[in-house]
C-alpha positions as MATLAB code, in Angstrom:
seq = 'XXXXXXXXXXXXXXXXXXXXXXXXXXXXXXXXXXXXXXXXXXXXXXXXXXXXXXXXXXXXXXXXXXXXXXXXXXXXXXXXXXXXXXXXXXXXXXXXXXXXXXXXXXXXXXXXXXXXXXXXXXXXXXXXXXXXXXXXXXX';
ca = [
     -17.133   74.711   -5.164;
     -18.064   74.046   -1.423;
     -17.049   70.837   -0.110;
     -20.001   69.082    0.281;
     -20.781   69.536   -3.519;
     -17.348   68.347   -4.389;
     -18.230   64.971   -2.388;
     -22.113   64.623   -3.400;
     -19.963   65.100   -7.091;
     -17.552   62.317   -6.240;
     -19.907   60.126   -5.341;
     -22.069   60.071   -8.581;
     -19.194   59.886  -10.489;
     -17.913   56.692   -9.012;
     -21.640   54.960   -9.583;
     -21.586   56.475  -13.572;
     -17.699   55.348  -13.992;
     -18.490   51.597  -12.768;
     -21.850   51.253  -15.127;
     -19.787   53.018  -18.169;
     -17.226   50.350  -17.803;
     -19.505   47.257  -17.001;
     -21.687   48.418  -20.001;
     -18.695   47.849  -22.825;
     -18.277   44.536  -22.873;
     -22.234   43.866  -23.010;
     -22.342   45.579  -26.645;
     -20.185   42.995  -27.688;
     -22.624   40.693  -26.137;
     -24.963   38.343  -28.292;
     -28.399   39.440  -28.633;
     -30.642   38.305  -25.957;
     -32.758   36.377  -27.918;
     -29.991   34.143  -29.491;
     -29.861   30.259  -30.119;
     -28.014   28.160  -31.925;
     -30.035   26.070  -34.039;
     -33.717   26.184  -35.402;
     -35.759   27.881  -33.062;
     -39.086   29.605  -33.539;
     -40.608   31.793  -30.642;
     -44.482   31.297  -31.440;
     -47.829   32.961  -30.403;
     -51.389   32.469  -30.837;
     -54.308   35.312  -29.975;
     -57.482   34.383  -29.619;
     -59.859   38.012  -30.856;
     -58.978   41.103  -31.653;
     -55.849   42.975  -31.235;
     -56.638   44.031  -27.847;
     -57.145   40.531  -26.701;
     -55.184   39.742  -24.007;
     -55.468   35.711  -24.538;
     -52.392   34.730  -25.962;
     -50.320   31.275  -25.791;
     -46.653   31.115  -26.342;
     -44.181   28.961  -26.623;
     -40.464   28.317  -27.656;
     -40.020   25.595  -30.419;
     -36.615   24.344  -30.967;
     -36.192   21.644  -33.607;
     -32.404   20.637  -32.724;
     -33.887   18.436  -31.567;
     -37.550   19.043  -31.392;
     -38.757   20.223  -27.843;
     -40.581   22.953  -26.093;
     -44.052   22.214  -27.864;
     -46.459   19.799  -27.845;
     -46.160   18.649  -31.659;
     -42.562   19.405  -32.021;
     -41.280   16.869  -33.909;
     -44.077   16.966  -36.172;
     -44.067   21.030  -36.732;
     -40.498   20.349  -37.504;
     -40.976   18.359  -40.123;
     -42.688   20.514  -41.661;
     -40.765   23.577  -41.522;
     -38.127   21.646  -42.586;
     -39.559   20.745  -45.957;
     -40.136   24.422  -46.704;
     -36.941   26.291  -45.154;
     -38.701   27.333  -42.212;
     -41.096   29.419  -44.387;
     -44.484   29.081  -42.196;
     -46.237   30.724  -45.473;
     -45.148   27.434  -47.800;
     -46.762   24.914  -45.358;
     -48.704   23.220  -47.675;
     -52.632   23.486  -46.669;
     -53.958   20.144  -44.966;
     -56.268   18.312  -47.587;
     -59.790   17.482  -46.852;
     -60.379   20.008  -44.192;
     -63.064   21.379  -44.097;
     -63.685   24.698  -41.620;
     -66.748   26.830  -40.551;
     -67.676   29.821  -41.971;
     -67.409   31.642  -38.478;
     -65.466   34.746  -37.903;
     -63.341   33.949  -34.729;
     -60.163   35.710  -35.269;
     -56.741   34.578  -34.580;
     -53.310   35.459  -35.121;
     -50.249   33.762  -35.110;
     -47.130   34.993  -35.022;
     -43.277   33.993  -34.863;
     -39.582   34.861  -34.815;
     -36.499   33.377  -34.425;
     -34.008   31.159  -36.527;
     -34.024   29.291  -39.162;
     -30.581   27.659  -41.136;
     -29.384   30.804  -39.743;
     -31.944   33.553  -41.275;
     -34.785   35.172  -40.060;
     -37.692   34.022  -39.444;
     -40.815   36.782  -38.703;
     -44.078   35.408  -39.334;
     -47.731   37.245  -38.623;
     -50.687   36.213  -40.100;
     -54.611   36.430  -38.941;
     -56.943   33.951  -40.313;
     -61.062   33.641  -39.358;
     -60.688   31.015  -37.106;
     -58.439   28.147  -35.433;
     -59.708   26.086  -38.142;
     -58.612   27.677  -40.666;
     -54.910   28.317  -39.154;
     -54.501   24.672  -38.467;
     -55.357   23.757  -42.043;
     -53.200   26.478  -43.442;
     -50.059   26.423  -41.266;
     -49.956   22.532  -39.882;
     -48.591   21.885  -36.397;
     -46.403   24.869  -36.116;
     -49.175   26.742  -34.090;
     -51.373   23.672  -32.754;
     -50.292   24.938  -29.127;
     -52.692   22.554  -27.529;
     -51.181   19.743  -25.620;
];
């Protein structure tokens, strides 16, 4: 081996060595996404899957911040576990029969489980009625 291909060798080696070694403690790392607490990472698109108008937002309930109805949605996904789908539905509400699609969606934490929520309903009516605050993103 010439020389120069034993030094152009070297020096990648050196680069690979220092990544190899700064990458073994990260696996041991926690996961990006984790909080202590209850914490729900939540979304709301507006039309079809190939909408691009989506609002998010971070909820954390320890104590409630990082939405607009916080302490509110809160509440409420404390009296079901955290279990968006056993919100009970708002009484008296009464939505139009238009087809506007949205979707909501979540992860995150809840008394330390899982939380992975994605429903579409026909319209923002409709998902405020069936899920409470949780995705009233509007401040």
């Amino acid at each position: 081996m010439t020389k120069t291909l034993q030094a152009v060798r070297g020096a990648l080696l050196v680069p690979l060595a220092l990544l190899l070694a700064g990458a073994a403690p990260a696996a041991h790392a926690a996961p990006r996404h984790a909080r202590p607490g209850n914490w729900l990472s939540l979304a709301v698109t507006r039309g079809d899957a190939r909408s691009s108008d989506t609002r998010r937002v971070l909820l954390l309930c320890d104590p409630p911040q990082g939405h607009a109805h916080a302490a509110r949605a809160c509440r409420q996904l404390g009296a079901t576990g955290g279990d968006i789908g056993r919100i009970p539905r708002r009484s008296g509400v009464m939505c139009p029969m238009l087809y506007a699609p949205v979707t909501a969606s979540a992860y995150g934490q809840w008394e330390g489980r899982r939380v992975d929520y994605t429903h579409t309903f026909s319209n923002s009516c409709v998902m405020g009625a069936d899920t409470g605050a949780v995705f009233d993103l509007s401040s």
